[in-house]
Amino acid sequence: MEDQVRKFIQSRFSEAVIREDNFRGDQSFFLKPEALYGICQAFMDDSELDVHFLADVTSVDWLGHEEEMGGRFEVVYNLYSIQHKYRFFLKVMLPAENPTVDSLTPLWNGANWLEREVWDMMGITFTGHPDLTKILTTDELEGHPLRRDFPLTYEVPQFNWNKDDPPEVLK
Amino acid sequence: MEQKTLTLNMGPQHPATHGVLRVILEVDGEKIVKATPVVGYLHTGIEKTMESKLYYKAIPCTDRMDYLAPMSNNLGYCLAVEKLMDIEVPEKVKWARVCLAELSRIKSHLVWLGTHAMDLGAVSMSLYAFREREMIVDIYEACGGQRMMTTYIRIGGLAYDLPPDFEKLVRKFLKEMPARLDDYETLLTNNQIFIRRTKDVAVISAEDAINWSLSGPMLRGSGVKQDLRKDNPYSGYENFDFDIALGETGDAYDRYKLRLEEMRQSLRIIQQAIDGMPSGPYRAHVPGVVLPPKEDILHKMESLIFHFKLITDGFKSPKGAVYQGIEAPKGELGFYISSDGTNRPNRVRVRPPSFVNLACLPVLCEGSLISDAVCAIGTIDIVLGEVDR
């Protein structure tokens, strides 16, 4: 199955693959962000490999390792073939400034909440997402907590509901 | 202008939402037109906390996500770290872990059964289910000293050796449980009220279930044969003989029968694990990564030094990323650990089964009655600690 997935990607999208990685049996492909949607679409249309299950979408912040990784943010797509019992990963590297990648929600409904969570926690924008809003953090929280430069213990004051419009006594 | 639909707020404090889940329902009379789940009320930043700690010290965080099945969470995290560090654990550890993980599956399903039946009006079910759960909790207490937050499974082994009365307690449980499961069936399986509340309610087709990334009983209830214990065996599950329970129509009643069958299969696995439990050490011997056994720390200087170094400084992991998924009671629980070569993980991602399964709630309850929304929330089997993390 490992070779079949490689052949599938290499034969049709050879210029989109930056490199392939295999660590402890987890096969992963680093792709160019603009080619991601097309590859996933091809997997969805293909019935032989049966890669129709998107198990997870997550992201990693490589602050301080941008040079060697080729970008600050890594978005990891965890794909699984139920028929062949095989799991592999598609990864894209995104720049620190305005990280953006195509949303996979048109292909998988399951990507909806997973991408919302990545946006909320890591601040990666998914273009084409129907409802890219906060999901886990409170509305008052500014910033994206899972970024490496977000402080661990700092707390934003929560009682700021009338900060912009203070009562008469305080004016 | 006359308004046709009414917006109804359900939760966050509502007995049927099993915690702090809020659902905004748009209703037309009794019919739900639109349902929007709102989560995040219990968000505590567990992933961020785990990233700030040494690998060992993150284990207690995992208990607190799915607090109904703590052993499964411990197992998932420890297997992921063992995969990252390339550690092979002794046979006894594998068998004990399988036994404990299956006990936690029964424990989680019992709480689900009790609360789900209670939501649908069968209040006495919860008393029976919690009575049996108590036996499992007692086994946990004998193992790790804690009833719920056990932190018993550690990287490379277990926290302590299995207690002397472990086998006796488990055998007692195995003897009593099958009859109790039959009792539940007499109370619910042919109960007309229960059938009418669950049959053809909260239906999801196999294609939809795959498209919504569902896992566990939610996926198998629709007839998709996917179980990581069989498909990608971990912790020695390939040595055990059991069947995968499958549903047909993907409604709440199917999932009820499926979870009962899963409990029976878990009992089979526990029986095999306790009968064939090998003897041997309860921790792998990997100096510098796995903590030495407690007896050695008290008597050997080198072990004491290793212990001190590991607790204060941790161990350095190779650079790379691993993913380990396990079949938790609620679905596929995965840990994605990305390491940058230091003694702390660069990123720990938990793939929470409840969170992903909950996303399909609108599909399950749109077009049905308000009371069916209660059934839909119950049948997904969510734990808000895990949804929000």
GROMACS .gro file of N, CA, C and O in nm, chain B residues 78-127:
model
  200
  249CYS      N    1   0.089   0.677   2.604
  249CYS     CA    2   0.213   0.602   2.630
  249CYS      C    3   0.257   0.526   2.505
  249CYS      O    4   0.376   0.518   2.476
  250LEU      N    5   0.161   0.471   2.431
  250LEU     CA    6   0.198   0.401   2.308
  250LEU      C    7   0.261   0.497   2.208
  250LEU      O    8   0.357   0.462   2.140
  251ALA      N    9   0.208   0.620   2.202
  251ALA     CA   10   0.265   0.717   2.109
  251ALA      C   11   0.408   0.752   2.148
  251ALA      O   12   0.497   0.758   2.063
  252VAL      N   13   0.432   0.774   2.277
  252VAL     CA   14   0.568   0.808   2.320
  252VAL      C   15   0.660   0.688   2.300
  252VAL      O   16   0.775   0.703   2.258
  253GLU      N   17   0.608   0.567   2.326
  253GLU     CA   18   0.691   0.448   2.303
  253GLU      C   19   0.725   0.431   2.156
  253GLU      O   20   0.835   0.388   2.121
  254LYS      N   21   0.630   0.468   2.070
  254LYS     CA   22   0.658   0.461   1.926
  254LYS      C   23   0.766   0.564   1.889
  254LYS      O   24   0.858   0.533   1.813
  255LEU      N   25   0.756   0.682   1.948
  255LEU     CA   26   0.855   0.787   1.920
  255LEU      C   27   0.993   0.744   1.967
  255LEU      O   28   1.093   0.765   1.899
  256MET      N   29   1.001   0.682   2.086
  256MET     CA   30   1.130   0.643   2.142
  256MET      C   31   1.171   0.502   2.100
  256MET      O   32   1.278   0.456   2.138
  257ASP      N   33   1.084   0.434   2.025
  257ASP     CA   34   1.113   0.299   1.977
  257ASP      C   35   1.139   0.202   2.093
  257ASP      O   36   1.242   0.136   2.099
  258ILE      N   37   1.044   0.194   2.184
  258ILE     CA   38   1.057   0.107   2.301
  258ILE      C   39   0.966  -0.014   2.281
  258ILE      O   40   0.850   0.001   2.240
  259GLU      N   41   1.017  -0.131   2.312
  259GLU     CA   42   0.934  -0.252   2.310
  259GLU      C   43   0.907  -0.290   2.455
  259GLU      O   44   1.000  -0.303   2.535
  260VAL      N   45   0.780  -0.305   2.491
  260VAL     CA   46   0.748  -0.334   2.632
  260VAL      C   47   0.735  -0.484   2.653
  260VAL      O   48   0.708  -0.557   2.558
  261PRO      N   49   0.755  -0.534   2.778
  261PRO     CA   50   0.743  -0.678   2.805
  261PRO      C   51   0.601  -0.729   2.779
  261PRO      O   52   0.504  -0.653   2.780
  262GLU      N   53   0.593  -0.861   2.756
  262GLU     CA   54   0.464  -0.924   2.724
  262GLU      C   55   0.361  -0.901   2.834
  262GLU      O   56   0.245  -0.872   2.807
  263LYS      N   57   0.405  -0.911   2.957
  263LYS     CA   58   0.310  -0.897   3.067
  263LYS      C   59   0.243  -0.759   3.065
  263LYS      O   60   0.124  -0.746   3.089
  264VAL      N   61   0.323  -0.658   3.032
  264VAL     CA   62   0.269  -0.522   3.028
  264VAL      C   63   0.161  -0.512   2.921
  264VAL      O   64   0.054  -0.456   2.942
  265LYS      N   65   0.189  -0.573   2.804
  265LYS     CA   66   0.091  -0.567   2.695
  265LYS      C   67  -0.040  -0.630   2.739
  265LYS      O   68  -0.148  -0.574   2.716
  266TRP      N   69  -0.031  -0.748   2.801
  266TRP     CA   70  -0.154  -0.819   2.838
  266TRP      C   71  -0.229  -0.744   2.946
  266TRP      O   72  -0.351  -0.733   2.943
  267ALA      N   73  -0.156  -0.691   3.044
  267ALA     CA   74  -0.222  -0.616   3.150
  267ALA      C   75  -0.288  -0.491   3.092
  267ALA      O   76  -0.400  -0.455   3.131
  268ARG      N   77  -0.222  -0.426   2.997
  268ARG     CA   78  -0.280  -0.306   2.936
  268ARG      C   79  -0.407  -0.338   2.860
  268ARG      O   80  -0.505  -0.263   2.867
  269VAL      N   81  -0.406  -0.451   2.786
  269VAL     CA   82  -0.527  -0.489   2.713
  269VAL      C   83  -0.640  -0.514   2.811
  269VAL      O   84  -0.753  -0.466   2.793
  270CYS      N   85  -0.610  -0.585   2.918
  270CYS     CA   86  -0.711  -0.615   3.019
  270CYS      C   87  -0.769  -0.485   3.076
  270CYS      O   88  -0.892  -0.469   3.085
  271LEU      N   89  -0.683  -0.390   3.110
  271LEU     CA   90  -0.730  -0.267   3.171
  271LEU      C   91  -0.804  -0.179   3.071
  271LEU      O   92  -0.905  -0.116   3.104
  272ALA      N   93  -0.757  -0.177   2.947
  272ALA     CA   94  -0.824  -0.095   2.846
  272ALA      C   95  -0.964  -0.148   2.819
  272ALA      O   96  -1.058  -0.071   2.799
  273GLU      N   97  -0.979  -0.281   2.820
  273GLU     CA   98  -1.112  -0.337   2.796
  273GLU      C   99  -1.203  -0.312   2.916
  273GLU      O  100  -1.323  -0.288   2.900
  274LEU      N  101  -1.145  -0.317   3.036
  274LEU     CA  102  -1.226  -0.282   3.154
  274LEU      C  103  -1.276  -0.138   3.141
  274LEU      O  104  -1.391  -0.108   3.174
  275SER      N  105  -1.189  -0.050   3.091
  275SER     CA  106  -1.233   0.089   3.081
  275SER      C  107  -1.335   0.105   2.970
  275SER      O  108  -1.418   0.196   2.975
  276ARG      N  109  -1.331   0.016   2.868
  276ARG     CA  110  -1.436   0.021   2.766
  276ARG      C  111  -1.572  -0.013   2.829
  276ARG      O  112  -1.671   0.056   2.808
  277ILE      N  113  -1.573  -0.119   2.911
  277ILE     CA  114  -1.699  -0.157   2.976
  277ILE      C  115  -1.744  -0.044   3.069
  277ILE      O  116  -1.861  -0.008   3.072
  278LYS      N  117  -1.648   0.014   3.140
  278LYS     CA  118  -1.681   0.121   3.235
  278LYS      C  119  -1.744   0.239   3.161
  278LYS      O  120  -1.848   0.292   3.204
  279SER      N  121  -1.685   0.277   3.050
  279SER     CA  122  -1.737   0.390   2.975
  279SER      C  123  -1.875   0.358   2.917
  279SER      O  124  -1.966   0.440   2.921
  280HIS      N  125  -1.890   0.237   2.863
  280HIS     CA  126  -2.018   0.200   2.805
  280HIS      C  127  -2.127   0.192   2.911
  280HIS      O  128  -2.243   0.220   2.883
  281LEU      N  129  -2.089   0.152   3.033
  281LEU     CA  130  -2.188   0.143   3.140
  281LEU      C  131  -2.242   0.282   3.174
  281LEU      O  132  -2.363   0.300   3.192
  282VAL      N  133  -2.152   0.379   3.185
  282VAL     CA  134  -2.198   0.515   3.213
  282VAL      C  135  -2.284   0.564   3.098
  282VAL      O  136  -2.388   0.628   3.119
  283TRP      N  137  -2.243   0.532   2.976
  283TRP     CA  138  -2.324   0.573   2.861
  283TRP      C  139  -2.464   0.511   2.870
  283TRP      O  140  -2.564   0.579   2.853
  284LEU      N  141  -2.467   0.380   2.900
  284LEU     CA  142  -2.595   0.310   2.906
  284LEU      C  143  -2.685   0.371   3.013
  284LEU      O  144  -2.803   0.398   2.989
  285GLY      N  145  -2.626   0.395   3.131
  285GLY     CA  146  -2.705   0.451   3.240
  285GLY      C  147  -2.762   0.587   3.206
  285GLY      O  148  -2.882   0.611   3.221
  286THR      N  149  -2.678   0.676   3.153
  286THR     CA  150  -2.724   0.812   3.128
  286THR      C  151  -2.816   0.818   3.007
  286THR      O  152  -2.914   0.893   3.007
  287HIS      N  153  -2.785   0.739   2.906
  287HIS     CA  154  -2.867   0.741   2.785
  287HIS      C  155  -3.008   0.690   2.816
  287HIS      O  156  -3.107   0.751   2.776
  288ALA      N  157  -3.016   0.579   2.890
  288ALA     CA  158  -3.148   0.526   2.925
  288ALA      C  159  -3.221   0.623   3.017
  288ALA      O  160  -3.342   0.640   3.007
  289MET      N  161  -3.146   0.690   3.105
  289MET     CA  162  -3.210   0.786   3.196
  289MET      C  163  -3.267   0.905   3.118
  289MET      O  164  -3.377   0.951   3.147
  290ASP      N  165  -3.193   0.950   3.015
  290ASP     CA  166  -3.244   1.059   2.931
  290ASP      C  167  -3.377   1.020   2.867
  290ASP      O  168  -3.462   1.105   2.841
  291LEU      N  169  -3.391   0.892   2.835
  291LEU     CA  170  -3.510   0.847   2.765
  291LEU      C  171  -3.618   0.800   2.862
  291LEU      O  172  -3.716   0.738   2.821
  292GLY      N  173  -3.597   0.821   2.991
  292GLY     CA  174  -3.704   0.794   3.086
  292GLY      C  175  -3.684   0.672   3.173
  292GLY      O  176  -3.759   0.653   3.269
  293ALA      N  177  -3.586   0.586   3.143
  293ALA     CA  178  -3.566   0.467   3.225
  293ALA      C  179  -3.465   0.498   3.335
  293ALA      O  180  -3.348   0.464   3.326
  294VAL      N  181  -3.512   0.565   3.440
  294VAL     CA  182  -3.421   0.620   3.540
  294VAL      C  183  -3.348   0.509   3.617
  294VAL      O  184  -3.232   0.523   3.652
  295SER      N  185  -3.416   0.397   3.639
  295SER     CA  186  -3.354   0.293   3.721
  295SER      C  187  -3.231   0.233   3.655
  295SER      O  188  -3.143   0.179   3.723
  296MET      N  189  -3.222   0.242   3.521
  296MET     CA  190  -3.105   0.187   3.451
  296MET      C  191  -2.975   0.244   3.505
  296MET      O  192  -2.876   0.173   3.518
  297SER      N  193  -2.976   0.374   3.535
  297SER     CA  194  -2.851   0.437   3.578
  297SER      C  195  -2.803   0.377   3.709
  297SER      O  196  -2.684   0.362   3.732
  298LEU      N  197  -2.899   0.340   3.796
  298LEU     CA  198  -2.859   0.281   3.924
  298LEU      C  199  -2.791   0.147   3.901
  298LEU      O  200  -2.687   0.117   3.959
   0.00000   0.00000   0.00000
